[in-house]
Coordinates of C-alpha atoms and ligand atoms in Angstrom, one line a residue:
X1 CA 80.8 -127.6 74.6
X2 CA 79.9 -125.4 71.6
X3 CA 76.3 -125.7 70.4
X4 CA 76.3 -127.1 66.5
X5 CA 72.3 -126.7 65.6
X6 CA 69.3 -125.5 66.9
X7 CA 65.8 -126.7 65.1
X8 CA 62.2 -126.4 65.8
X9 CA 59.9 -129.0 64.9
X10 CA 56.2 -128.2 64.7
X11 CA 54.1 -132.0 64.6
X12 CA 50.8 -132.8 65.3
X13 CA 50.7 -136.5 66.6
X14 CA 47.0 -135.9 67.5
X15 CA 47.2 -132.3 68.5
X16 CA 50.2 -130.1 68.0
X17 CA 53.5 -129.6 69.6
X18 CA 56.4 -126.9 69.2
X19 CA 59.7 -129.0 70.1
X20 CA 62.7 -127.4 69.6
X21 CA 66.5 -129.6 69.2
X22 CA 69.3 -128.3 70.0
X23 CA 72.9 -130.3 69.2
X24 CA 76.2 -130.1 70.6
X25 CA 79.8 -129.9 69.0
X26 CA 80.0 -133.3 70.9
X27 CA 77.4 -135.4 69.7
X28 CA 75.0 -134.6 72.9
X29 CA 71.1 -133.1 72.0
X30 CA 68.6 -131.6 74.0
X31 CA 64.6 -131.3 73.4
X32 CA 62.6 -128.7 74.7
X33 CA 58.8 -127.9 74.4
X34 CA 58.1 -124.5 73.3
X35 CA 53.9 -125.6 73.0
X36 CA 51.7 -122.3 73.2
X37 CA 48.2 -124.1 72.1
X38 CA 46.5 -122.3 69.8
X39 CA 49.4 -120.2 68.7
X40 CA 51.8 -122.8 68.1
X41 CA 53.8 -121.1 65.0
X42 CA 54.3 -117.7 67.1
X43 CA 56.3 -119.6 69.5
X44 CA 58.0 -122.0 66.4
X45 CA 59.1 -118.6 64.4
X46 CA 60.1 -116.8 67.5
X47 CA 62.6 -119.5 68.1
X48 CA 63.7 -120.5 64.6
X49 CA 64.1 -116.5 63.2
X50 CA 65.4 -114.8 66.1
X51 CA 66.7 -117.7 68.7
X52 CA 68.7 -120.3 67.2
X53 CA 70.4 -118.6 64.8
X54 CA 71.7 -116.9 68.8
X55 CA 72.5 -120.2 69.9
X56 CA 75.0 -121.7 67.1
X57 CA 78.6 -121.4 68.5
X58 CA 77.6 -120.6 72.7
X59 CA 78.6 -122.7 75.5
X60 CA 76.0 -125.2 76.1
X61 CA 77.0 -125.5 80.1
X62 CA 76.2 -122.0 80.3
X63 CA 72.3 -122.5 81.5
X64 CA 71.8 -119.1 83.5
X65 CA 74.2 -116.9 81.0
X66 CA 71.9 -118.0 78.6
X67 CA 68.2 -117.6 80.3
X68 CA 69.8 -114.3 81.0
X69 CA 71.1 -113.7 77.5
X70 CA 67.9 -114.1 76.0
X71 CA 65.6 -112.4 78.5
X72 CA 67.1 -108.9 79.1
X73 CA 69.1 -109.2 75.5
X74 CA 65.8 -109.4 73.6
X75 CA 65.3 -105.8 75.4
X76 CA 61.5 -106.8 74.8
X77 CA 60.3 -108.8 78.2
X78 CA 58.3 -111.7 79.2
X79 CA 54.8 -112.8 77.6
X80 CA 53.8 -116.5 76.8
X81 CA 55.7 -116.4 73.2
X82 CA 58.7 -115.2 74.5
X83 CA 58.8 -117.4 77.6
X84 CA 57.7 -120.4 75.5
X85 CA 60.5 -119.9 73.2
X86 CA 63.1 -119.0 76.3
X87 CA 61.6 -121.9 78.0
X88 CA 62.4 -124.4 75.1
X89 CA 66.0 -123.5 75.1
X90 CA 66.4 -123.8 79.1
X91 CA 65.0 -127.3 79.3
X92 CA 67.1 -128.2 76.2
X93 CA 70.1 -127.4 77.8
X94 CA 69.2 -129.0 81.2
X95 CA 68.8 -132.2 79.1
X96 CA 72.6 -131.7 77.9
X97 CA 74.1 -130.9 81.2
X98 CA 72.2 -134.2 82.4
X99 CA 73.2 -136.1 79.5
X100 CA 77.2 -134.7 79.5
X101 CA 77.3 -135.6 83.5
X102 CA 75.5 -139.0 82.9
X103 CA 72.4 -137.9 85.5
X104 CA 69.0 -137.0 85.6
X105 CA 68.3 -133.6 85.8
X106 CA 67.0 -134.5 89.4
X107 CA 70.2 -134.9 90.5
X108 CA 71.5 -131.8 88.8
X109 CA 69.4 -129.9 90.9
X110 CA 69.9 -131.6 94.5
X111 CA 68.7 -134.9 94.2
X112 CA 65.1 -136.3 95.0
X113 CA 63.2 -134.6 98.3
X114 CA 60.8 -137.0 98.2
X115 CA 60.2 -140.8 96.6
X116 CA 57.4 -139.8 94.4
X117 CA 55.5 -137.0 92.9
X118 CA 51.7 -137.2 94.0
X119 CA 49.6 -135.9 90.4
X120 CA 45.7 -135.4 90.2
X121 CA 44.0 -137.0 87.0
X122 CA 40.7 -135.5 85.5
X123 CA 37.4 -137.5 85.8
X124 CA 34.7 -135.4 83.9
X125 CA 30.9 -136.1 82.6
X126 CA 28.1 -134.8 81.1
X127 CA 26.0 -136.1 83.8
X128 CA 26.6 -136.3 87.6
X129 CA 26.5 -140.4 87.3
X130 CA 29.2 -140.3 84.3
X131 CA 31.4 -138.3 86.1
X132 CA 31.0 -140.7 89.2
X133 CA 32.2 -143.5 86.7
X134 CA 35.2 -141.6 85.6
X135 CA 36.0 -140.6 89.1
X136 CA 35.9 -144.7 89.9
X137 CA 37.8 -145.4 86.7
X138 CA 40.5 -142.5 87.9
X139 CA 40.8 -144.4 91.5
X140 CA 41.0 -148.0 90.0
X141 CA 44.1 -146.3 88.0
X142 CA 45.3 -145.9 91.8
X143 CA 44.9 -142.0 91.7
X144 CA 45.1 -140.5 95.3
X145 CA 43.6 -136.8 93.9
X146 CA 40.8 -136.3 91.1
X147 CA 39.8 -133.3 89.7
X148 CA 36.0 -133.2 89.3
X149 CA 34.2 -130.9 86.3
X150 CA 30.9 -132.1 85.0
X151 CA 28.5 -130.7 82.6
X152 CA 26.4 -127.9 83.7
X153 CA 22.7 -128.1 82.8
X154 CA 22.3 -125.7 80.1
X155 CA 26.0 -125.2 79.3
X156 CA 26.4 -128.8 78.4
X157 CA 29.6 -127.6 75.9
X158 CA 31.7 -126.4 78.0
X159 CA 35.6 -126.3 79.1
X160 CA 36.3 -129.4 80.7
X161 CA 33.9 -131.9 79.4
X162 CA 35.0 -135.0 77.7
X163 CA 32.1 -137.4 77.2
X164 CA 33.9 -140.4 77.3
X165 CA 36.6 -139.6 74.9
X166 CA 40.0 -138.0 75.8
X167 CA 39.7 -134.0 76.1
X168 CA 41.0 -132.0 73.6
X169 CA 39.5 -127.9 73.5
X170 CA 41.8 -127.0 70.5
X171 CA 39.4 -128.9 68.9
X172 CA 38.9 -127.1 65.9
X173 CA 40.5 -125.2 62.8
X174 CA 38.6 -122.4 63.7
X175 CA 37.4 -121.3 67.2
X176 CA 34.3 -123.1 68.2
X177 CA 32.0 -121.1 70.6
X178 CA 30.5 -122.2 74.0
X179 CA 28.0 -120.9 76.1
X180 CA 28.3 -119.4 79.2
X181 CA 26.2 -118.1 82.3
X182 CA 27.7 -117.8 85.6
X183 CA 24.4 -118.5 87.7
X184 CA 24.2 -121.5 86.5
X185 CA 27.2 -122.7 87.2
X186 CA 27.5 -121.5 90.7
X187 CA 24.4 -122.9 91.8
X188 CA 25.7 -126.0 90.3
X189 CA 29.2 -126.6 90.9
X190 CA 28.7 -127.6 95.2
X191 CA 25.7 -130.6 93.8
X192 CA 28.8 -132.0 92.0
X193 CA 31.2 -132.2 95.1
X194 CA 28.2 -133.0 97.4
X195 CA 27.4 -135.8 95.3
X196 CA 31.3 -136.8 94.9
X197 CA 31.8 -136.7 98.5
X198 CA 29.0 -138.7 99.5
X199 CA 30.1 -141.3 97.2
X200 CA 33.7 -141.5 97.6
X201 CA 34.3 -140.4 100.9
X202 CA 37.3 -137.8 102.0
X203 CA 39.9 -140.4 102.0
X204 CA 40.4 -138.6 98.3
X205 CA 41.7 -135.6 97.1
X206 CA 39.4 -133.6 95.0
X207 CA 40.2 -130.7 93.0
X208 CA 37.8 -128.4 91.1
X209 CA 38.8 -125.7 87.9
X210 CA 36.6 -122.5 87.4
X211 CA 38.9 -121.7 84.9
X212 CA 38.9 -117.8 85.1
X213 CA 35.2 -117.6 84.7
X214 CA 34.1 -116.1 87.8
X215 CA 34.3 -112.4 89.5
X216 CA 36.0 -112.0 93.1
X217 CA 33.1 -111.8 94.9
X218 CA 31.4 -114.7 92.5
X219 CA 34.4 -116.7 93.3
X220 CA 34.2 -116.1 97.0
X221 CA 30.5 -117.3 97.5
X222 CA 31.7 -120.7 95.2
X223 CA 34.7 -121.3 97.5
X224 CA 32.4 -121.0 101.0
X225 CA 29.8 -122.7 99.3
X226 CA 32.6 -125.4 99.1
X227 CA 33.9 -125.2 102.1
X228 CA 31.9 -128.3 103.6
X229 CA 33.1 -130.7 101.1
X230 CA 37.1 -129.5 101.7
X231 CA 37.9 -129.2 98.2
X232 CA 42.2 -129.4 97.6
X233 CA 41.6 -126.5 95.7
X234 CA 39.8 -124.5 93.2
X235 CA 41.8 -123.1 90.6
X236 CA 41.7 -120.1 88.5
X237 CA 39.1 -118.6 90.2
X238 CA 39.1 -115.3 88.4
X239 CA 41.1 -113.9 85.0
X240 CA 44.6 -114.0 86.9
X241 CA 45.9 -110.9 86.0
X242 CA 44.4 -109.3 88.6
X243 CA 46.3 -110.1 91.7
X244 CA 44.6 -108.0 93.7
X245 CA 41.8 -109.1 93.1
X246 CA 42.4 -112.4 94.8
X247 CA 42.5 -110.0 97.9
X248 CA 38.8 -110.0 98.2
X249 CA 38.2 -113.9 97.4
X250 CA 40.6 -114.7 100.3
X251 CA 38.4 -112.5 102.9
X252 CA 35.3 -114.5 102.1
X253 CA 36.3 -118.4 101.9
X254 CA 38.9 -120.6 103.3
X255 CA 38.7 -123.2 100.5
X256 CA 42.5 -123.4 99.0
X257 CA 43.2 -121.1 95.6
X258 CA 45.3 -121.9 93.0
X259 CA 46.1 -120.3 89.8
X260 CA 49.1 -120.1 87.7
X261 CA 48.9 -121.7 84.4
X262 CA 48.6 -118.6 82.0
X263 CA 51.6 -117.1 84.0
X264 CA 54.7 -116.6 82.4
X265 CA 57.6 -114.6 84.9
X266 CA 58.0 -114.7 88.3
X267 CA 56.4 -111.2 88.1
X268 CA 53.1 -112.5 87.5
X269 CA 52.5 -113.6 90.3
X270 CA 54.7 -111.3 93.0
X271 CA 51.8 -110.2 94.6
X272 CA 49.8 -113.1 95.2
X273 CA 53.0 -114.9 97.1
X274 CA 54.4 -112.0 99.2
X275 CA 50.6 -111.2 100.4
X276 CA 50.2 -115.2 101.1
X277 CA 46.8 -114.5 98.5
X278 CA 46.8 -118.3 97.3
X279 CA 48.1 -121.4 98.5
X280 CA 49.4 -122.9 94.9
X281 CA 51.1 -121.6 92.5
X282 CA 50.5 -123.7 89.1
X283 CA 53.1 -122.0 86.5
X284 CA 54.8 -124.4 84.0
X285 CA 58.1 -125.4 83.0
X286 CA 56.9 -124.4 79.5
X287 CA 55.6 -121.3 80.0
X288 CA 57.3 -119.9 82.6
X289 CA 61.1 -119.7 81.2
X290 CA 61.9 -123.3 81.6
X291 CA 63.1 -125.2 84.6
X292 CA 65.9 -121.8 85.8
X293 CA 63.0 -119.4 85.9
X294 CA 60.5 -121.9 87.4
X295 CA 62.5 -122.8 90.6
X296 CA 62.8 -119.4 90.9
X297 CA 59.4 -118.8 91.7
X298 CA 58.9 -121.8 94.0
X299 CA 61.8 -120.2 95.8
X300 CA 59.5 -117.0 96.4
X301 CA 56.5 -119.1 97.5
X302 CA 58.6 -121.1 99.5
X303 CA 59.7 -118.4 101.9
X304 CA 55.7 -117.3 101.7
X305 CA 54.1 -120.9 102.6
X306 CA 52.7 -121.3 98.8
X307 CA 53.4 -124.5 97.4
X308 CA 53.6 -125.4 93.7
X309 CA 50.9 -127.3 91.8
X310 CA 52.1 -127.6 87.9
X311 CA 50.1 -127.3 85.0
X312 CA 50.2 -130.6 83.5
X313 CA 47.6 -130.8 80.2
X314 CA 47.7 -132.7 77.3
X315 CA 49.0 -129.4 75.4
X316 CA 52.4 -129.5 77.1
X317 CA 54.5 -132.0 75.3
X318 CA 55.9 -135.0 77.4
X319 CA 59.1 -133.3 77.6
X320 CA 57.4 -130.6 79.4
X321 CA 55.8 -132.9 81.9
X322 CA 59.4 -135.1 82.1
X323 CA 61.2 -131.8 82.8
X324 CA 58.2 -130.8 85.7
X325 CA 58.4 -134.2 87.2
X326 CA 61.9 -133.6 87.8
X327 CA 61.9 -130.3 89.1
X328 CA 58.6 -131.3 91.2
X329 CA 60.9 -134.2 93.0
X330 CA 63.7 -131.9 94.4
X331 CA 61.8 -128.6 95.8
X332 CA 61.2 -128.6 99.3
X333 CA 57.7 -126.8 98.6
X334 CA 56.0 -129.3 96.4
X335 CA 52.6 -130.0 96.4
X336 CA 50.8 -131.6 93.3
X337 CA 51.5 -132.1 89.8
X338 CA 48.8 -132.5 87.4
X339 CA 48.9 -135.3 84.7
X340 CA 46.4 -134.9 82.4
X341 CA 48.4 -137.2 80.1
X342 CA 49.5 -138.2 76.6
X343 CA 47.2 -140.9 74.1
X344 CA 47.4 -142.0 70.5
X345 CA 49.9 -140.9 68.5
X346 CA 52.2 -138.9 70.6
X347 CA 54.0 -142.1 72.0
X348 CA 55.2 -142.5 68.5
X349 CA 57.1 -138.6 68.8
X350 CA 57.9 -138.5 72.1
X351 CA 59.0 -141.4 74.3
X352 CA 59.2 -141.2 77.9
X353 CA 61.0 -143.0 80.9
X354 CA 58.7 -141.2 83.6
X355 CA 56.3 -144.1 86.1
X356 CA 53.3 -144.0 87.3
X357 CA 52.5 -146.3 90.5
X358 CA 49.9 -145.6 93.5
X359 CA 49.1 -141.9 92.5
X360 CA 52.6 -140.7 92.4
X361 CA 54.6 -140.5 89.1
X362 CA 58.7 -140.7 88.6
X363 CA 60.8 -138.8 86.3
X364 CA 63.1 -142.1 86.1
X365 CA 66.7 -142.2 86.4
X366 CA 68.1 -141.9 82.8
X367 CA 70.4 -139.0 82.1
X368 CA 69.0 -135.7 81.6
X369 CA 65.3 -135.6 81.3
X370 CA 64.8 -139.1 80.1
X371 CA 62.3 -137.9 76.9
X372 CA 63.5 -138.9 73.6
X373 CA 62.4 -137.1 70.7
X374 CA 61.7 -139.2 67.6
X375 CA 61.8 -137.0 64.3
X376 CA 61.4 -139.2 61.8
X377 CA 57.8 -140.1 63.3
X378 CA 57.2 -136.5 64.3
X379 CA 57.6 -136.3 60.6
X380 CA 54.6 -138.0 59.6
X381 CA 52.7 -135.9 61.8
X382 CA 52.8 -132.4 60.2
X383 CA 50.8 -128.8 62.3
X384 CA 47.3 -128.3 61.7
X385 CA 45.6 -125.2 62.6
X386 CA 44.0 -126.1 65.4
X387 CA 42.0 -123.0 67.8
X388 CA 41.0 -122.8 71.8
X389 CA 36.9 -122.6 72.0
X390 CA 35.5 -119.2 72.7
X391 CA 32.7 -118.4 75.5
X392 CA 29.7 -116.5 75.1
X393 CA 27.2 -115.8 77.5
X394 CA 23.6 -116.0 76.9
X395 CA 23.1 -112.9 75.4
X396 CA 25.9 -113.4 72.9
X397 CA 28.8 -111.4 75.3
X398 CA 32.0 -112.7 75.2
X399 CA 33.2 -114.2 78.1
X400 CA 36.4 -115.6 80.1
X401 CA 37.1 -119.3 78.5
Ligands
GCO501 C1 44.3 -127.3 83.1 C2 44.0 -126.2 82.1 C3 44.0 -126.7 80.7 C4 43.9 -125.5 79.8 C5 44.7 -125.7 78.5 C6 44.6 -124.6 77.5 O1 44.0 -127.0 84.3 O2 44.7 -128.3 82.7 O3 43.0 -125.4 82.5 O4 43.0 -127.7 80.4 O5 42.6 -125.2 79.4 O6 46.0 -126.0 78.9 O7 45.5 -124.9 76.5
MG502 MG1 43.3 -125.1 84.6

């Protein structure tokens, strides 16, 4: 099953995506995300000058020679463009296989281990009483796990935030700036889940992002400070590149860590598994080298008690989410998905077979991932420049995003 053509498609149905095609000798194609937000055409040139031209005339079915191929014959290893870009290719060819054996890609890789895949939403506000209204709006959609991030007074810009409309931070064609001031924050942050709590009960999962903001022993004092209102997590804690440092958070708090999303290899996050340092891991199909290198690392955190928790924002294409759903249904260590979902225009590019019902979503049944990729509209939606914010502190330092 030689591969025919490999193309990369930059759009922007309301923000942008890198989706990358790939066509078969026998008709078959398979989409991949290769989405790195904010550097969108690193990923897009990586693939189209030094990928596909790889890919013309290989063996489609070959999923692992080719992860392989590309990783150690790049001689150059891992970081987000190169995963990105790796990524894109391994999900597209999972879509053939499905597609050639007339199955989803859940069945391809053992078949369902559970019925449904329980996802967190994200209720925000700029005040404590409109994030209370988003947080009732997220459990009238029927969602069983929330994550909670409101405004905090005198940082009122800041990650998170929505004010009613649908969040977007590449919001910009330049980098916008926020503010920043970590006591703030932390004397902040345990008013919100008090006030959550006392209003919803703990019949609800709630879920909190610091969003790499903090220092160990900053983010040790916010997750006992938490501890009474038995948060499912806090995520990103501290910049994760330090693993070690997660050493010292996990002495001072039992509240659950998670952190993951800016990882790209299973080496990223060695440490924090083997030394049972968090309790999710939240790497992404798109990010991490694509569903082959992903289940590679819930296989490590299996054996260490970790379970997975997928990044799942808007600035992973549908295919991305379509392609964690249906890893997320087979593993036996799952144990939340986020779904920060898709609005306006992107239905038009990208249309999707996945459910949701009761909290828990469904990759569907259709063969391979069940996403198809609409050109022609993607078409009408050509890239525009669009940048991450960047945090300041009060005296004008630059700071973690
Ligand atoms: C999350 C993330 C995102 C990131 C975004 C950056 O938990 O969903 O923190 O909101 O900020 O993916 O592009
Ligand atoms: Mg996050």
């Amino acid at each position: 099953m030689r591969i025919t053509d490999a193309r990369v498609i930059v759009s922007s149905p309301g923000r942008n995506y890198v989706t990358l095609v790939i066509e078969t000798e026998d008709g078959l194609t398979g989409v991949g995300d290769a989405t790195l937000n904010g550097r969108e055409l690193s990923v897009a040139s990586y693939l189209s000058d030094h990928v596909c031209p790889l890919l013309i005339g290989r063996d489609a079915r070959r999923i692992e020679d080719t992860w392989h191929y590309l990783y150690k014959g790049a001689y150059w290893r891992r970081g987000p463009v190169t995963m990105a870009a790796i990524a894109a290719v391994d999900v597209a060819l999972w879509d053939i296989k499905g597609k050639a054996a007339g199955m989803p890609v859940h069945q391809l890789l053992g078949g369902p281990a559970r019925d449904g895949v329980l996802v967190y939403g994200h209720a925000s506000g700029t005040t404590l009483d409109e994030l209370s209204a988003d947080f009732q709006r997220h459990l009238d959609l029927g969602y069983r796990a929330v994550r909670v991030q409101a405004a905090v007074p005198g940082l009122e810009a800041n990650y998170g935030i929505s004010g009613g409309a649908v969040y977007e931070p590449a919001d910009a064609a330049l980098p916008q700036e926020n503010l920043w001031e970590t006591p703030l924050y932390l004397d902040f942050v345990p008013t919100v889940m008090a006030r959550i709590r006392e209003e919803f009960g703990y019949g609800v999962h709630v879920l909190h992002d610091v969003h790499h903001r903090l220092t160990p022993v900053e983010a040790g004092r916010l997750g006992a400070a938490l501890e009474p209102y038995r948060p499912f997590w806090i995520e990103d804690p501290t910049p994760a590149e330090d693993q070690a440092a997660f050493r010292l958070i996990r002495q001072h708090t039992t509240t659950p860590l998670a952190v993951g999303e800016v990882f790209n290899s299973i080496w990223d996050c060695q440490q924090l598994i083997t030394e049972r340092l968090i309790d999710y891991i939240r790497t992404s199909v798109s990010h991490t080298g694509g569903i082959t290198h992903l289940r590679r690392v819930f296989s490590l955190a299996e054996l260490y008690g970790v379970k997975s928790g997928s990044h799942g924002a808007g600035d992973l294409s549908p295919i991305a989410m379509a392609a964690a759903l249906h890893v997320d249904l087979t593993i036996p260590n799952f144990g939340i998905q986020e779904n920060m979902g898709h609005t306006g225009p992107v239905g038009e590019v990208f249309r999707t077979g996945y459910t949701f019902a009761d909290g828990y979503m469904h990759p569907g049944d259709a063969p391979g991932l069940g996403v198809e990729f609409d050109e022609e509209a993607a078409a009408r939606f050509p890239y525009e420049p669009r940048y991450l914010p960047v945090n300041r502190r009060l005296d004008g330092t630059v700071h973690d995003w």
